[in-house]
Amino acid sequence: MQEFFPGISKIKYEGTDSKNPLSFKHYNPNQKVLGKKMKDHLRYAVCYWHSFKGLGADPFGPGTIIREYNNSSCPMEVAEMTMHAAFEFFTKLGVEYWCFHDRDIAPEADTLAETNARLDTIVKLAKKLQDDNGMKLLWGTTNAFSHRRFMAGASTNPSPAVFAYAASQVKKAMEITKELGGEGYVFWGGREGYETLLNTDMKREFDHLGQFLNMAIDYKKKIKFTGQFYIEPKPKEPTKHQYDFDAGNCYSFLQKYGLANDFKLNIEANHATLAGHTFEHELEFCVANGILGSVDANRGDLLLGWDTDQFPTDIYDTTKAMYTILKDGGFTTGGLNFDAKIRRQSVDPVDLFHAHIGAMDAFARGLKNAAKMLKEKRLAKFVKQRYSGWDNGLGASIEAGKEDFTSLEAHTLKHGEPKVESGRQEMLENILNEYI
Ligand code: XLS
Ligand code: NI
Ligand code: NI
């Protein structure tokens, strides 16, 4: 088989003294942190769309990145070569998981039946390559946002025929995800939102989205697919407003439509910031509600207001994220999927390695920092102390539901002005800095 990343051998852990850019300085897959191997904490996944199908196109120009595996006029030959290139990359990088959309791995044909047949061909190859290389599928998903039929949404489209098309596509994507042993399935509604309310029946669109996801649960049970379902919040882009706006919004939606027991969330760093939150806010919200599932690990650019999907390199971000994830007991079905793309000028095959190596090292550092923070409990002790008034006396009595407005008024009249206490923000920020 042709080599698509020639001259690059398996990336190794060389430690912090190494000056070799093609080595890990922190990510040492079998090193134990809090009694568990780093690779099992982090569960890194490479995404197929940005890493192999994204070639640097932006709204102002087509792709800049030239890849050997695109060197054919036959679309299925390109699909097969791309799959080989992807697995060469996964194994050289040393990750155990990957993620894909149906349309990333096989191009759409003229009819749904032909498209599905193409998928079957490629899935057979992917399954073989997974087995040969000890690779696993973190999650699969559907691209129901690129084709023009989905311009007004998939399950929230005003046309029932488009709703049906989207259902057929998700049905097949769930089947192939199951076939590949996928540990999860993501719903990201790229165009499940609106451009203008002048042409939109918001109530009906929400109801249809709820109905669609309930049908997906039914089908999941029917085919005995045991992977975890995730919703991936994003506030906007490509639509002006996306219904899965943020974690809080998704959670209310899931509860309203009876979906809360069957879905967890896939939190993406750059989507959090687009929604006006921090990455750790979205994670913390999920932990507070028991719905943290998986993570699309990337970052945005504070000066650019769109989903730039850059590779994560900020150690504060990775430390705080890993602290929250560890507090929650760590990933079960989920992991860290690099839903990130190399920049338009990063045109060489080696750039894809630099990007992933940096991101994996950044999260490995985050993991080590967070483990230390957790072990030393300095932050946790402060928080515990701050709320200790609720552990006994008046606080415990309120939490137990034994107080009412009359008894609380009596308490206040008797005890007078409450004591105010410092939040110690600056001290806590300094403590965090000690771990970075
Ligand atoms: C786009 C989303 C997408 C999902 C999968 O912004 O992040 O890549 O992760 O459809
Ligand atoms: Ni994503
Ligand atoms: Ni994104």
mmCIF file with all atom_site columns, C-alpha atoms in Angstrom, residues 248-324:
data_model
loop_
_atom_site.group_PDB
_atom_site.id
_atom_site.type_symbol
_atom_site.label_atom_id
_atom_site.label_alt_id
_atom_site.label_comp_id
_atom_site.label_asym_id
_atom_site.label_entity_id
_atom_site.label_seq_id
_atom_site.pdbx_PDB_ins_code
_atom_site.Cartn_x
_atom_site.Cartn_y
_atom_site.Cartn_z
_atom_site.occupancy
_atom_site.B_iso_or_equiv
_atom_site.pdbx_formal_charge
_atom_site.auth_seq_id
_atom_site.auth_comp_id
_atom_site.auth_asym_id
_atom_site.auth_atom_id
_atom_site.pdbx_PDB_model_num
ATOM 1  C CA . GLY A 1 248 ? -28.474 24.558 29.529 1.00 0.00 ? 248 GLY A CA 1
ATOM 2  C CA . ASN A 1 249 ? -30.720 24.911 26.520 1.00 0.00 ? 249 ASN A CA 1
ATOM 3  C CA . CYS A 1 250 ? -30.143 21.313 25.394 1.00 0.00 ? 250 CYS A CA 1
ATOM 4  C CA . TYR A 1 251 ? -30.890 19.953 28.847 1.00 0.00 ? 251 TYR A CA 1
ATOM 5  C CA . SER A 1 252 ? -34.275 21.719 29.066 1.00 0.00 ? 252 SER A CA 1
ATOM 6  C CA . PHE A 1 253 ? -35.089 20.544 25.546 1.00 0.00 ? 253 PHE A CA 1
ATOM 7  C CA . LEU A 1 254 ? -34.182 16.932 26.393 1.00 0.00 ? 254 LEU A CA 1
ATOM 8  C CA . GLN A 1 255 ? -36.372 17.047 29.501 1.00 0.00 ? 255 GLN A CA 1
ATOM 9  C CA . LYS A 1 256 ? -39.348 18.601 27.735 1.00 0.00 ? 256 LYS A CA 1
ATOM 10 C CA . TYR A 1 257 ? -39.360 15.955 25.014 1.00 0.00 ? 257 TYR A CA 1
ATOM 11 C CA . GLY A 1 258 ? -38.730 12.950 27.287 1.00 0.00 ? 258 GLY A CA 1
ATOM 12 C CA . LEU A 1 259 ? -35.193 12.409 25.981 1.00 0.00 ? 259 LEU A CA 1
ATOM 13 C CA . ALA A 1 260 ? -33.158 13.099 29.100 1.00 0.00 ? 260 ALA A CA 1
ATOM 14 C CA . ASN A 1 261 ? -32.490 9.463  30.014 1.00 0.00 ? 261 ASN A CA 1
ATOM 15 C CA . ASP A 1 262 ? -31.185 8.563  26.584 1.00 0.00 ? 262 ASP A CA 1
ATOM 16 C CA . PHE A 1 263 ? -28.895 11.468 25.786 1.00 0.00 ? 263 PHE A CA 1
ATOM 17 C CA . LYS A 1 264 ? -25.734 12.989 27.162 1.00 0.00 ? 264 LYS A CA 1
ATOM 18 C CA . LEU A 1 265 ? -23.899 15.998 25.800 1.00 0.00 ? 265 LEU A CA 1
ATOM 19 C CA . ASN A 1 266 ? -20.851 16.281 23.592 1.00 0.00 ? 266 ASN A CA 1
ATOM 20 C CA . ILE A 1 267 ? -19.273 19.578 24.611 1.00 0.00 ? 267 ILE A CA 1
ATOM 21 C CA . GLU A 1 268 ? -17.109 21.457 22.131 1.00 0.00 ? 268 GLU A CA 1
ATOM 22 C CA . ALA A 1 269 ? -14.760 24.133 23.465 1.00 0.00 ? 269 ALA A CA 1
ATOM 23 C CA . ASN A 1 270 ? -15.213 26.571 20.594 1.00 0.00 ? 270 ASN A CA 1
ATOM 24 C CA . HIS A 1 271 ? -19.015 26.181 20.672 1.00 0.00 ? 271 HIS A CA 1
ATOM 25 C CA . ALA A 1 272 ? -18.982 27.117 24.359 1.00 0.00 ? 272 ALA A CA 1
ATOM 26 C CA . THR A 1 273 ? -17.184 30.376 23.627 1.00 0.00 ? 273 THR A CA 1
ATOM 27 C CA . LEU A 1 274 ? -19.491 31.119 20.673 1.00 0.00 ? 274 LEU A CA 1
ATOM 28 C CA . ALA A 1 275 ? -22.381 30.842 23.147 1.00 0.00 ? 275 ALA A CA 1
ATOM 29 C CA . GLY A 1 276 ? -20.707 33.402 25.414 1.00 0.00 ? 276 GLY A CA 1
ATOM 30 C CA . HIS A 1 277 ? -19.564 30.813 27.948 1.00 0.00 ? 277 HIS A CA 1
ATOM 31 C CA . THR A 1 278 ? -16.234 29.320 28.886 1.00 0.00 ? 278 THR A CA 1
ATOM 32 C CA . PHE A 1 279 ? -15.380 25.724 27.995 1.00 0.00 ? 279 PHE A CA 1
ATOM 33 C CA . GLU A 1 280 ? -15.312 24.801 31.693 1.00 0.00 ? 280 GLU A CA 1
ATOM 34 C CA . HIS A 1 281 ? -18.694 26.441 32.270 1.00 0.00 ? 281 HIS A CA 1
ATOM 35 C CA . GLU A 1 282 ? -20.312 24.070 29.781 1.00 0.00 ? 282 GLU A CA 1
ATOM 36 C CA . LEU A 1 283 ? -18.510 21.077 31.277 1.00 0.00 ? 283 LEU A CA 1
ATOM 37 C CA . GLU A 1 284 ? -19.410 22.110 34.818 1.00 0.00 ? 284 GLU A CA 1
ATOM 38 C CA . PHE A 1 285 ? -23.078 22.523 33.865 1.00 0.00 ? 285 PHE A CA 1
ATOM 39 C CA . CYS A 1 286 ? -23.071 18.982 32.477 1.00 0.00 ? 286 CYS A CA 1
ATOM 40 C CA . VAL A 1 287 ? -21.392 17.582 35.582 1.00 0.00 ? 287 VAL A CA 1
ATOM 41 C CA . ALA A 1 288 ? -23.916 19.380 37.814 1.00 0.00 ? 288 ALA A CA 1
ATOM 42 C CA . ASN A 1 289 ? -26.708 17.640 35.913 1.00 0.00 ? 289 ASN A CA 1
ATOM 43 C CA . GLY A 1 290 ? -25.101 14.253 35.283 1.00 0.00 ? 290 GLY A CA 1
ATOM 44 C CA . ILE A 1 291 ? -25.089 14.659 31.494 1.00 0.00 ? 291 ILE A CA 1
ATOM 45 C CA . LEU A 1 292 ? -21.415 14.989 30.576 1.00 0.00 ? 292 LEU A CA 1
ATOM 46 C CA . GLY A 1 293 ? -20.728 12.512 27.801 1.00 0.00 ? 293 GLY A CA 1
ATOM 47 C CA . SER A 1 294 ? -17.881 13.413 25.494 1.00 0.00 ? 294 SER A CA 1
ATOM 48 C CA . VAL A 1 295 ? -15.757 16.355 24.371 1.00 0.00 ? 295 VAL A CA 1
ATOM 49 C CA . ASP A 1 296 ? -14.853 17.919 21.039 1.00 0.00 ? 296 ASP A CA 1
ATOM 50 C CA . ALA A 1 297 ? -11.475 19.293 22.007 1.00 0.00 ? 297 ALA A CA 1
ATOM 51 C CA . ASN A 1 298 ? -10.481 22.449 20.167 1.00 0.00 ? 298 ASN A CA 1
ATOM 52 C CA . ARG A 1 299 ? -10.304 26.180 20.806 1.00 0.00 ? 299 ARG A CA 1
ATOM 53 C CA . GLY A 1 300 ? -11.449 29.405 19.183 1.00 0.00 ? 300 GLY A CA 1
ATOM 54 C CA . ASP A 1 301 ? -9.725  32.694 18.605 1.00 0.00 ? 301 ASP A CA 1
ATOM 55 C CA . LEU A 1 302 ? -10.943 35.434 20.940 1.00 0.00 ? 302 LEU A CA 1
ATOM 56 C CA . LEU A 1 303 ? -10.549 38.014 18.195 1.00 0.00 ? 303 LEU A CA 1
ATOM 57 C CA . LEU A 1 304 ? -12.530 36.082 15.590 1.00 0.00 ? 304 LEU A CA 1
ATOM 58 C CA . GLY A 1 305 ? -16.210 35.515 16.179 1.00 0.00 ? 305 GLY A CA 1
ATOM 59 C CA . TRP A 1 306 ? -16.638 32.179 14.451 1.00 0.00 ? 306 TRP A CA 1
ATOM 60 C CA . ASP A 1 307 ? -15.913 28.492 14.957 1.00 0.00 ? 307 ASP A CA 1
ATOM 61 C CA . THR A 1 308 ? -12.220 28.550 14.011 1.00 0.00 ? 308 THR A CA 1
ATOM 62 C CA . ASP A 1 309 ? -11.790 24.984 15.332 1.00 0.00 ? 309 ASP A CA 1
ATOM 63 C CA . GLN A 1 310 ? -8.122  25.396 16.225 1.00 0.00 ? 310 GLN A CA 1
ATOM 64 C CA . PHE A 1 311 ? -6.112  22.690 17.918 1.00 0.00 ? 311 PHE A CA 1
ATOM 65 C CA . PRO A 1 312 ? -6.133  23.112 21.710 1.00 0.00 ? 312 PRO A CA 1
ATOM 66 C CA . THR A 1 313 ? -2.848  24.431 23.125 1.00 0.00 ? 313 THR A CA 1
ATOM 67 C CA . ASP A 1 314 ? -3.890  26.514 26.118 1.00 0.00 ? 314 ASP A CA 1
ATOM 68 C CA . ILE A 1 315 ? -2.795  24.779 29.323 1.00 0.00 ? 315 ILE A CA 1
ATOM 69 C CA . TYR A 1 316 ? -5.239  26.765 31.494 1.00 0.00 ? 316 TYR A CA 1
ATOM 70 C CA . ASP A 1 317 ? -8.103  25.492 29.368 1.00 0.00 ? 317 ASP A CA 1
ATOM 71 C CA . THR A 1 318 ? -6.941  21.887 29.358 1.00 0.00 ? 318 THR A CA 1
ATOM 72 C CA . THR A 1 319 ? -6.196  21.934 33.100 1.00 0.00 ? 319 THR A CA 1
ATOM 73 C CA . LYS A 1 320 ? -9.573  23.371 34.056 1.00 0.00 ? 320 LYS A CA 1
ATOM 74 C CA . ALA A 1 321 ? -11.376 21.032 31.650 1.00 0.00 ? 321 ALA A CA 1
ATOM 75 C CA . MET A 1 322 ? -9.590  17.954 32.970 1.00 0.00 ? 322 MET A CA 1
ATOM 76 C CA . TYR A 1 323 ? -10.220 19.064 36.560 1.00 0.00 ? 323 TYR A CA 1
ATOM 77 C CA . THR A 1 324 ? -13.969 19.122 35.888 1.00 0.00 ? 324 THR A CA 1
#
